[in-house]
Structure formats: structure tokens, C-alpha cells
Tab-separated table of C-alpha atoms in Angstrom:
chain	number	residue	atom	x	y	z
P	8	MET	CA	6.837	-4.454	5.590
P	9	ALA	CA	8.613	-2.279	2.412
P	10	GLU	CA	9.978	1.016	2.538
P	11	ALA	CA	8.479	3.574	0.455
P	12	TYR	CA	11.019	5.922	-1.014
P	13	ILE	CA	10.352	9.432	-2.189
P	14	TYR	CA	12.226	9.613	-5.469
P	15	ASP	CA	10.952	13.041	-6.572
P	16	ALA	CA	8.303	15.779	-5.966
P	17	VAL	CA	7.593	18.489	-8.481
P	18	ARG	CA	4.613	21.109	-8.201
P	19	THR	CA	3.134	23.927	-10.741
P	20	PRO	CA	3.589	27.461	-9.466
P	21	ARG	CA	0.403	28.691	-7.894
P	22	GLY	CA	-1.592	31.028	-9.956
P	23	ARG	CA	-4.047	33.533	-8.662
P	24	GLY	CA	-7.516	31.418	-8.420
P	25	LYS	CA	-9.722	34.270	-10.189
P	26	GLN	CA	-10.352	35.075	-13.811
P	27	ASP	CA	-7.378	37.195	-14.100
P	28	GLY	CA	-4.995	34.623	-12.832
P	29	SER	CA	-2.294	33.178	-15.013
P	30	LEU	CA	-3.410	29.783	-14.895
P	31	HIS	CA	-7.062	30.217	-15.746
P	32	GLU	CA	-6.665	29.461	-18.987
P	33	VAL	CA	-5.662	26.055	-18.319
P	34	SER	CA	-7.781	23.478	-17.316
P	35	THR	CA	-7.564	20.913	-14.502
P	36	LEU	CA	-6.773	18.233	-16.709
P	37	GLY	CA	-3.926	20.607	-18.050
P	38	LEU	CA	-2.666	21.472	-14.443
P	39	ALA	CA	-2.684	17.863	-13.519
P	40	THR	CA	-1.150	16.483	-17.050
P	41	THR	CA	1.849	19.156	-16.450
P	42	ALA	CA	2.866	17.838	-12.819
P	43	LEU	CA	2.880	14.216	-14.313
P	44	LYS	CA	4.914	14.947	-17.326
P	45	ALA	CA	7.257	17.021	-15.461
P	46	ILE	CA	7.892	13.465	-13.384
P	47	LYS	CA	7.975	11.315	-16.348
P	48	GLU	CA	10.708	13.812	-18.012
P	49	ARG	CA	12.916	14.677	-15.076
P	50	ASN	CA	13.679	11.381	-14.197
P	51	LYS	CA	13.499	9.566	-17.835
P	52	LEU	CA	10.900	7.763	-16.378
P	53	ASP	CA	9.727	4.509	-18.339
P	54	THR	CA	5.767	4.831	-17.278
P	55	HIS	CA	5.393	0.843	-17.541
P	56	MET	CA	6.652	0.852	-14.129
P	57	VAL	CA	4.042	2.929	-12.353
P	58	ASP	CA	1.446	0.549	-10.885
P	59	ASP	CA	-1.015	3.643	-10.092
P	60	VAL	CA	-1.601	7.479	-9.929
P	61	VAL	CA	-3.467	8.800	-7.082
P	62	LEU	CA	-4.541	12.113	-6.912
P	63	GLY	CA	-6.405	14.415	-4.721
P	64	CYS	CA	-9.043	16.849	-5.819
P	65	VAL	CA	-11.629	18.385	-3.659
P	66	ASP	CA	-14.447	20.065	-5.979
P	67	THR	CA	-14.723	16.647	-8.330
P	68	VAL	CA	-17.325	18.174	-10.768
P	69	GLY	CA	-17.234	19.385	-14.395
P	70	GLU	CA	-13.692	19.438	-15.889
P	71	SER	CA	-12.390	18.297	-12.368
P	72	GLY	CA	-14.352	14.903	-11.983
P	73	SER	CA	-14.704	11.633	-13.812
P	74	ASP	CA	-11.276	10.512	-12.201
P	75	ILE	CA	-8.911	13.005	-13.197
P	76	ALA	CA	-6.210	10.977	-12.073
P	77	ARG	CA	-6.545	8.388	-14.712
P	78	VAL	CA	-7.323	10.817	-17.499
P	79	SER	CA	-4.316	12.916	-16.773
P	80	ALA	CA	-1.870	9.742	-16.628
P	81	LEU	CA	-3.349	8.892	-20.149
P	82	THR	CA	-2.787	12.784	-21.471
P	83	ALA	CA	0.567	12.844	-19.776
P	84	GLY	CA	1.813	9.720	-21.979
P	85	TYR	CA	1.790	7.263	-19.131
P	86	GLY	CA	-0.082	4.778	-21.395
P	87	ASP	CA	-2.873	2.757	-21.220
P	88	GLN	CA	-1.632	0.267	-18.569
P	89	VAL	CA	-1.267	2.752	-15.845
P	90	PRO	CA	-4.556	3.217	-13.901
P	91	GLY	CA	-5.716	6.256	-11.858
P	92	ILE	CA	-7.737	7.126	-8.893
P	93	GLN	CA	-9.091	10.440	-7.641
P	94	ILE	CA	-9.399	11.050	-3.765
P	95	ASN	CA	-11.115	13.253	-1.300
P	96	ARG	CA	-10.695	14.349	2.119
P	97	PHE	CA	-10.928	18.098	1.532
P	98	CYS	CA	-7.692	19.971	2.425
P	99	ALA	CA	-5.418	16.977	2.831
P	100	SER	CA	-6.513	15.181	0.036
P	101	GLY	CA	-2.811	15.891	-1.858
P	102	LEU	CA	-1.086	14.328	1.383
P	103	ASP	CA	-3.483	11.831	1.666
P	104	ALA	CA	-2.818	10.846	-2.083
P	105	VAL	CA	0.633	10.437	-1.045
P	106	ASN	CA	0.102	8.621	1.844
P	107	PHE	CA	-2.624	6.095	-0.261
P	108	ALA	CA	0.437	5.652	-3.005
P	109	ALA	CA	3.018	4.993	-0.108
P	110	ALA	CA	0.732	2.761	1.271
P	111	GLN	CA	0.362	0.508	-1.874
P	112	VAL	CA	4.347	0.375	-2.031
P	113	MET	CA	4.537	-0.254	1.840
P	114	SER	CA	2.117	-3.150	1.780
P	115	GLY	CA	4.235	-4.565	-1.371
P	116	GLN	CA	1.132	-4.742	-3.841
P	117	HIS	CA	2.629	-1.961	-6.038
P	118	ASP	CA	6.344	-1.237	-6.632
P	119	MET	CA	6.118	2.107	-7.957
P	120	THR	CA	3.463	4.979	-7.544
P	121	ILE	CA	2.460	8.585	-7.875
P	122	GLY	CA	0.732	10.610	-5.474
P	123	GLY	CA	-0.273	14.311	-5.603
P	124	GLY	CA	-3.335	16.425	-6.069
P	125	VAL	CA	-4.760	19.226	-8.370
P	126	GLU	CA	-7.119	21.880	-7.877
P	127	SER	CA	-8.590	24.726	-10.348
P	128	MET	CA	-10.229	27.030	-8.166
P	129	SER	CA	-10.593	29.904	-10.701
P	130	ARG	CA	-12.361	27.661	-13.105
P	131	VAL	CA	-14.126	25.273	-10.548
P	132	GLY	CA	-15.202	27.507	-7.737
P	133	ILE	CA	-14.618	26.344	-4.107
P	134	GLY	CA	-17.840	24.226	-2.687
P	135	SER	CA	-18.743	23.406	-6.651
P	136	GLU	CA	-19.345	19.947	-5.312
P	137	GLY	CA	-21.781	20.665	-2.595
P	138	GLY	CA	-22.565	17.776	0.241
P	139	ALA	CA	-24.852	17.407	2.988
P	140	TRP	CA	-22.821	18.502	5.588
P	141	PRO	CA	-23.632	22.322	5.807
P	142	VAL	CA	-27.466	21.603	4.175
P	143	ASP	CA	-28.796	18.675	5.834
P	144	PRO	CA	-30.036	19.601	9.051
P	145	SER	CA	-29.225	15.713	10.268
P	146	ALA	CA	-25.748	16.347	9.752
P	147	ALA	CA	-25.173	20.084	10.297
P	148	LEU	CA	-26.688	20.196	13.888
P	149	PRO	CA	-25.226	17.609	15.500
P	150	ALA	CA	-21.891	18.637	14.150
P	151	TYR	CA	-22.297	22.273	14.833
P	152	PHE	CA	-21.568	23.349	11.357
P	153	MET	CA	-20.320	26.941	10.775
P	154	PRO	CA	-18.165	28.200	7.896
P	155	GLN	CA	-14.285	27.509	8.316
P	156	GLY	CA	-13.369	31.190	8.810
P	157	VAL	CA	-15.548	31.398	11.654
P	158	SER	CA	-14.313	28.251	13.449
P	159	ALA	CA	-11.055	29.995	12.586
P	160	ASP	CA	-11.910	32.944	14.835
P	161	LEU	CA	-13.446	30.525	17.455
P	162	ILE	CA	-9.948	29.348	17.751
P	163	ALA	CA	-8.445	32.509	18.254
P	164	THR	CA	-11.003	33.296	20.708
P	165	LYS	CA	-10.658	30.450	22.688
P	166	TYR	CA	-6.993	30.303	22.800
P	167	GLY	CA	-6.222	34.114	23.229
P	168	PHE	CA	-4.768	35.080	19.725
P	169	THR	CA	-5.431	38.876	18.879
P	170	ARG	CA	-5.717	40.689	15.748
P	171	ASP	CA	-2.168	41.688	16.157
P	172	ASP	CA	-1.283	38.301	16.626
P	173	VAL	CA	-2.673	36.817	13.466
P	174	ASP	CA	-1.566	40.109	11.251
P	175	ALA	CA	1.973	39.175	12.559
P	176	TYR	CA	1.943	35.829	11.369
P	177	ALA	CA	0.685	36.821	7.851
P	178	VAL	CA	3.435	39.342	7.548
P	179	GLU	CA	6.137	36.870	8.815
P	180	SER	CA	4.706	34.313	6.026
P	181	GLN	CA	4.881	36.644	3.077
P	182	LYS	CA	8.607	37.735	4.294
P	183	ARG	CA	9.699	34.377	4.388
P	184	ALA	CA	7.945	33.040	1.188
P	185	ALA	CA	9.634	36.269	-0.608
P	186	GLU	CA	13.019	35.323	0.870
P	187	ALA	CA	12.511	31.762	-0.600
P	188	TRP	CA	11.928	32.722	-4.051
P	189	LYS	CA	14.745	35.109	-3.936
P	190	ASP	CA	17.145	32.485	-2.661
P	191	GLY	CA	15.629	29.900	-5.254
P	192	ARG	CA	14.680	27.523	-2.791
P	193	PHE	CA	11.732	26.748	-4.626
P	194	SER	CA	13.126	26.437	-8.132
P	195	LYS	CA	14.363	22.767	-7.871
P	196	SER	CA	10.652	21.504	-7.611
P	197	ILE	CA	8.982	24.121	-9.935
P	198	ALA	CA	7.008	22.652	-13.184
P	199	PRO	CA	6.471	25.711	-15.114
P	200	VAL	CA	3.117	25.721	-17.045
P	201	ARG	CA	3.479	25.992	-20.670
P	202	ASP	CA	0.730	26.337	-23.381
P	203	ILE	CA	0.417	23.968	-26.519
P	204	ASN	CA	3.076	26.002	-28.271
P	205	GLY	CA	5.628	25.615	-25.279
P	206	VAL	CA	5.445	29.193	-24.347
P	207	THR	CA	5.620	29.631	-20.609
P	208	ILE	CA	2.317	30.978	-19.249
P	209	LEU	CA	3.485	30.988	-15.682
P	210	ASP	CA	6.796	29.979	-13.944
P	211	HIS	CA	6.637	31.544	-10.374
P	212	ASP	CA	3.867	31.820	-7.448
P	213	GLU	CA	2.040	34.575	-8.342
P	214	TYR	CA	-0.274	35.147	-5.097
P	215	MET	CA	2.559	36.549	-3.097
P	216	ARG	CA	2.308	40.173	-1.940
P	217	PRO	CA	5.860	40.788	-0.491
P	218	GLY	CA	5.026	44.397	0.300
P	219	THR	CA	2.834	43.363	2.893
P	220	ASN	CA	3.330	44.808	6.403
P	221	MET	CA	1.043	45.475	9.840
P	222	GLN	CA	-0.253	48.815	8.481
P	223	SER	CA	-1.946	47.565	5.230
P	224	LEU	CA	-3.297	44.267	6.872
P	225	ALA	CA	-4.914	46.778	9.843
P	226	SER	CA	-6.892	48.660	6.819
P	227	LEU	CA	-8.436	44.870	6.124
P	228	LYS	CA	-11.837	44.523	7.706
P	229	PRO	CA	-12.389	40.917	9.276
P	230	SER	CA	-14.168	38.792	6.700
P	231	PHE	CA	-16.607	36.549	8.959
P	232	ILE	CA	-18.517	38.911	10.772
P	233	MET	CA	-21.724	39.227	8.641
P	234	MET	CA	-21.513	35.086	8.434
P	235	GLY	CA	-20.996	34.911	12.246
P	236	GLU	CA	-23.523	37.676	13.543
P	237	GLN	CA	-26.111	38.047	11.189
P	238	GLY	CA	-25.801	34.395	9.153
P	239	GLY	CA	-26.191	33.007	12.944
P	240	PHE	CA	-23.150	30.919	13.122
P	241	ASP	CA	-21.500	33.075	16.109
P	242	ALA	CA	-24.599	31.298	18.383
P	243	VAL	CA	-23.658	27.891	17.019
P	244	ALA	CA	-20.162	28.401	18.092
P	245	LEU	CA	-21.322	29.543	21.716
P	246	GLN	CA	-23.670	26.434	21.777
P	247	ALA	CA	-20.639	24.255	21.053
P	248	HIS	CA	-18.400	26.392	23.154
P	249	PRO	CA	-20.537	27.827	25.974
P	250	GLU	CA	-17.286	28.949	28.020
P	251	ILE	CA	-16.791	31.619	25.144
P	252	GLU	CA	-18.658	34.696	25.602
P	253	GLN	CA	-18.621	36.013	22.215
P	254	VAL	CA	-16.646	35.164	18.961
P	255	ASN	CA	-13.805	37.863	18.364
P	256	HIS	CA	-13.852	38.094	14.537
P	257	ILE	CA	-9.996	38.660	13.553
P	258	HIS	CA	-9.477	36.830	10.290
P	259	HIS	CA	-9.578	38.427	6.705
P	260	ALA	CA	-8.296	37.726	3.363
P	261	GLY	CA	-4.762	39.074	4.466
P	262	ASN	CA	-4.186	36.207	7.083
P	263	SER	CA	-6.404	33.249	5.471
P	264	SER	CA	-4.891	31.292	2.570
P	265	GLY	CA	-5.068	32.329	-0.487
P	266	ILE	CA	-7.295	30.984	-3.508
P	267	VAL	CA	-5.201	29.809	-6.112
P	268	ASP	CA	-4.949	27.207	-9.003
P	269	GLY	CA	-2.020	24.211	-8.940
P	270	ALA	CA	-0.916	20.827	-9.246
P	271	ALA	CA	1.511	18.779	-7.632
P	272	ALA	CA	3.086	14.865	-7.815
P	273	VAL	CA	5.301	12.942	-5.866
P	274	LEU	CA	6.892	9.849	-7.171
P	275	LEU	CA	7.467	6.761	-4.878
P	276	GLY	CA	8.625	3.298	-4.925
P	277	SER	CA	10.095	0.494	-3.339
P	278	ALA	CA	13.834	-0.071	-3.218
P	279	GLU	CA	14.031	-2.501	-5.653
P	280	ALA	CA	12.043	-0.479	-8.055
P	281	GLY	CA	14.147	2.247	-7.924
P	282	LYS	CA	17.318	0.420	-8.868
P	283	ARG	CA	15.470	-0.959	-11.933
P	284	ALA	CA	14.749	2.659	-13.059
P	285	GLY	CA	18.147	4.109	-12.126
P	286	LEU	CA	16.770	6.404	-9.565
P	287	LYS	CA	18.217	7.263	-6.293
P	288	PRO	CA	15.871	7.987	-3.301
P	289	ARG	CA	15.925	11.433	-1.896
P	290	GLY	CA	13.599	10.495	1.129
P	291	ARG	CA	11.322	7.921	2.629
P	292	ILE	CA	7.956	7.839	4.531
P	293	ARG	CA	8.309	6.973	7.812
P	294	ALA	CA	4.848	7.306	9.302
P	295	PHE	CA	1.422	8.981	8.469
P	296	CYS	CA	-1.955	8.748	10.061
P	297	ASN	CA	-5.492	10.598	10.105
P	298	ILE	CA	-7.773	11.637	12.964
P	299	GLY	CA	-11.072	13.099	13.526
P	300	SER	CA	-10.944	16.146	15.608
P	301	GLU	CA	-13.792	18.328	17.179
P	302	PRO	CA	-16.207	19.230	14.073
P	303	ALA	CA	-17.248	22.725	15.463
P	304	MET	CA	-13.661	23.990	16.308
P	305	MET	CA	-12.732	22.184	13.121
P	306	LEU	CA	-9.469	23.174	12.440
P	307	THR	CA	-7.395	22.204	15.226
P	308	GLY	CA	-6.847	18.756	13.673
P	309	PRO	CA	-3.041	19.196	12.942
P	310	VAL	CA	-2.534	19.311	16.984
P	311	ASP	CA	-4.488	16.108	17.572
P	312	VAL	CA	-3.318	14.013	14.756
P	313	THR	CA	0.528	15.200	15.338
P	314	ARG	CA	0.047	13.828	19.024
P	315	LYS	CA	-1.357	10.756	17.399
P	316	LEU	CA	1.292	10.131	14.677
P	317	LEU	CA	4.614	10.974	17.068
P	318	LYS	CA	3.377	8.133	19.465
P	319	ARG	CA	2.638	5.694	16.743
P	320	ALA	CA	6.108	6.298	15.209
P	321	GLY	CA	7.765	5.968	19.000
P	322	MET	CA	9.175	9.726	18.324
P	323	ASN	CA	8.914	13.008	20.443
P	324	PHE	CA	8.155	16.201	19.230
P	325	ASN	CA	11.443	17.483	19.613
P	326	ASP	CA	12.685	14.572	17.132
P	327	ILE	CA	11.158	16.721	14.195
P	328	ASP	CA	13.337	19.030	12.450
P	329	LEU	CA	11.061	20.833	10.418
P	330	PHE	CA	7.099	21.475	10.340
P	331	GLU	CA	5.074	22.080	7.537
P	332	VAL	CA	1.802	23.264	9.005
P	333	ASN	CA	-0.826	24.255	6.317
P	334	GLU	CA	-1.851	28.026	6.792
P	335	ALA	CA	-5.440	27.612	6.174
P	336	PHE	CA	-5.812	30.563	8.643
P	337	ALA	CA	-3.665	32.284	10.799
P	338	SER	CA	-4.935	30.915	14.133
P	339	VAL	CA	-4.527	27.272	13.006
P	340	VAL	CA	-0.872	27.463	12.758
P	341	LEU	CA	-0.700	29.402	15.999
P	342	ARG	CA	-2.722	27.186	17.937
P	343	PHE	CA	-0.195	24.178	16.646
P	344	MET	CA	2.685	26.336	17.797
P	345	GLN	CA	1.268	27.188	21.188
P	346	ALA	CA	-0.002	23.345	21.773
P	347	PHE	CA	3.853	22.191	21.361
P	348	ASP	CA	5.540	25.199	22.428
P	349	ALA	CA	7.109	25.019	19.114
P	350	ASP	CA	10.184	27.148	17.693
P	351	PRO	CA	8.802	29.119	15.259
P	352	LYS	CA	11.721	29.125	12.998
P	353	LYS	CA	11.114	25.365	12.649
P	354	VAL	CA	7.532	25.756	11.584
P	355	ASN	CA	6.857	26.693	7.877
P	356	PRO	CA	10.223	28.243	7.191
P	357	ASN	CA	9.690	29.375	3.562
P	358	GLY	CA	6.321	30.724	4.435
P	359	GLY	CA	3.164	28.990	3.607
P	360	ALA	CA	-0.790	28.981	2.296
P	361	ILE	CA	-1.131	32.748	3.491
P	362	ALA	CA	1.566	34.065	1.003
P	363	LEU	CA	1.656	31.392	-1.161
P	364	GLY	CA	-1.907	30.275	-1.548
P	365	HIS	CA	-4.044	26.998	-1.090
P	366	PRO	CA	-5.049	24.759	-4.133
P	367	LEU	CA	-7.222	22.621	-2.195
P	368	GLY	CA	-6.483	18.837	-3.241
P	369	ALA	CA	-2.856	19.950	-3.903
P	370	THR	CA	-1.510	21.572	-1.073
P	371	GLY	CA	-0.577	18.752	1.046
P	372	ALA	CA	1.466	17.160	-1.767
P	373	MET	CA	3.214	20.412	-2.743
P	374	LEU	CA	3.995	20.302	1.030
P	375	VAL	CA	5.890	17.286	0.719
P	376	GLY	CA	7.967	18.376	-1.989
P	377	THR	CA	8.753	21.758	0.055
P	378	ALA	CA	9.624	20.107	3.146
P	379	LEU	CA	11.840	17.549	1.310
P	380	ASP	CA	13.564	20.345	-0.407
P	381	GLU	CA	14.023	22.284	2.805
P	382	LEU	CA	15.547	19.424	4.401
P	383	GLU	CA	18.242	18.708	1.718
P	384	ARG	CA	19.061	22.500	1.680
P	385	THR	CA	19.840	22.631	5.539
P	386	GLY	CA	21.108	19.055	5.619
P	387	LYS	CA	18.533	18.459	8.289
P	388	SER	CA	17.010	14.719	8.677
P	389	THR	CA	13.096	15.091	9.547
P	390	ALA	CA	10.080	16.570	8.692
P	391	LEU	CA	6.353	16.300	9.562
P	392	ILE	CA	3.793	17.577	7.200
P	393	THR	CA	0.154	18.186	8.418
P	394	LEU	CA	-3.157	19.970	7.363
P	395	CYS	CA	-6.352	20.574	9.093
P	396	ILE	CA	-9.447	19.462	7.258
P	397	GLY	CA	-12.960	20.644	7.120
P	398	ALA	CA	-15.719	18.734	9.315
P	399	GLY	CA	-12.863	18.195	11.817
P	400	MET	CA	-10.243	16.003	10.681
P	401	GLY	CA	-6.261	15.853	10.823
P	402	THR	CA	-3.669	13.966	8.484
P	403	ALA	CA	-0.027	14.124	8.795
P	404	THR	CA	3.174	12.424	7.384
P	405	ILE	CA	6.740	12.306	8.867
P	406	ILE	CA	9.309	11.958	5.929
P	407	GLU	CA	13.134	11.471	6.104
P	408	ARG	CA	15.683	12.783	4.072
P	409	VAL	CA	17.724	9.970	2.540
């Protein structure tokens, strides 16, 4: 089987996913086009060499629908010969897009591909696509459907995380993200978003709140009490987990992932394709896999898929130098670290989605670039990237620095 090398990884900055966010005026197509253009221009890439573009996108309706990967390849000037495919595995869509693109190279069917993702949450609201899972009783009842925030609170309750625990984690995420920006750790991979006149609209992550502390978070009320108590989802949680007496609601906007806009792209290829393009590989995809996890608890997939992936790769947890675990909610990462007795310094060292935001379809691809940059900065070798996923799933990828 051929090796899939990573030749480059870029992302847009994350803009606040509201009407007053800097990227609200930029369409989903514009965000994806920015990332693809950056890959092309940074690498002086002959796009005739690109065999496919795979982009993750979660709410694929309106301007985000109709195969945004193919359309953005055209608007980025890749030429008529470059195809594109849009995929959706909820929050892991961007990572799965990278994995799908890598698999095409590893199988020998393609020589050079791009994996990435895009989401404009200010323009196409979360949940716009709808679906059977939350509303069709034949799907919702046996899966113990509940909103993700209630599931996050259920995880915290079951595994013993307090309000102070999740708030302290959130403060640390903000601190790490602010330090990373101050040190210029993200600058290598940021593709500024510009308007049609070339004027920069946004060149930094604008969701961060570096002044966050325990006192400011203490003033925030839990976000999911009404859903749980009045919406009846606490009863669903107790039905799925009768060992729990009651759900302790502790998550709020300050210790949950931020709603933002953004896009990312990762250039992958075989060794031979890289040589033809005059490119030097920065890393390689060592292994990846997916798993289904309990639908009610829903967000524990990173634990399950990490165990599966390490076994398949013939590795131990301590073989990994760095972990990027998407901060969908603080309890997700706390449970991951608890399950593996992980060193907190090795997990999300540059902050995560609590501080930076979570542009659903793009986040996984962004984390690949973040992990690769950090491996290069620290001189370390191996990173594992993983995300929890709606309906109870997990995706994980191991990359190695070259």
C-alpha cells in the first residue's frame, strides 16, 4: 500500500458565527475557495495533478449544498478536470475528508488529493439540514436521542466532573490559545480571508476571550437545564443510564465549543507525486479509523476510537507525543484524559474549540494542520487527532512528522 504524505495544510481564521462576525459577509463558497486558493498558491501547484477534492460540510443546504467541493475547486481556478465530493459525518466531516483523500492515495487509485472542510455557521445555521434522527420516533426512541449539551452534562455526571472542573478546563483552553497566537504558532497555516478588492477581512481567530477566568465563567448559567428538565431529556438520559440519579447540568457557552465560520484544506499525495510537483513532504498519514459509540452518551467516541486505532496501528497510548481532541464540550476532553490517564500538557497544547470555535465541517481538517505545526515546532514525531460525533461515533487519525 502506498504512503499518503501531507505536503501542506492551511486554514482560514475562525470568524464569530453570528451576523456581527467578520466572515458573515463571506459565503460558504468564498471560505472554501480561500483555502483551496491558498494551497494552490503557496505550493505553486499545477492543479492538473490534483485527482480529487474532498470537503466536509455538515449543513449542506442552500449555499453550502450542491457539492461545494466541486464548485469551490472551479472558483479557486483548479480547472475543469479536477472533481470534488462533499461528505458529512457531522463534527468529524473535515477529518474524514482528509482520511478519504488519503485513502485514495494509499489505495493507489489517485496520486494527489486535497481533503478539507468548510462551514459558515453565521449564514447556514446549525441544524438547517434537519434529518430523521432527532424527529422520527423510529430513530429517536431506540437511540435515546437527546441534545448534545444534555449528553455532555450526562458524561460529566457519570464520570464525576464538577462545574469547577469544566470551567477550569475552559480557562486553560483560552489561556493556551492566547499564548499560541502571541507566539505566532498559527501564523504559518493561516490563509487570510480577503474581499474582491484584495482587502483583508480577517486574519486572526476572533472568537477568543483571553480575559476569561473562573469568576467570569461562574456568572454564566448552565445552558441545558431547560432542555433537560422541561424538555424531558433528563428523563431520557436516566432511562438510558439508570445508574444516574439525576443529571448535573454544568455546561454553558463558556465551556462549550464556539459557533464560528471557517474552512481548511490539506494537500496529500504519494512520494512520486510530490517529487513531480517539486514538493517536500511535511508529514504522513500513518493510520485512521472510525467507530460507533453509545448514541445516548454520544460524545465518548474519542475514547473508543482511540483504543481501536492504537490497536490497529500496533501502538500504545504512550507512543503518541501529541493529542488534538476536539473541545466540543469540556467534559469530552476531560473524559478522554481520564480514560487514558493522559498528561494534560500533551492534549490540545494550543487550546481548542472552546477558545477558538468549532466550524463543524472544517474542524477536523484544521486540527490536522494544528497538530502538524505543533510537531514541527516542538521537534516531536507523532500526533493523534480525534473528534466526537453526533449520534454516537468517533473518528481518529495518527500522523507522523517527516
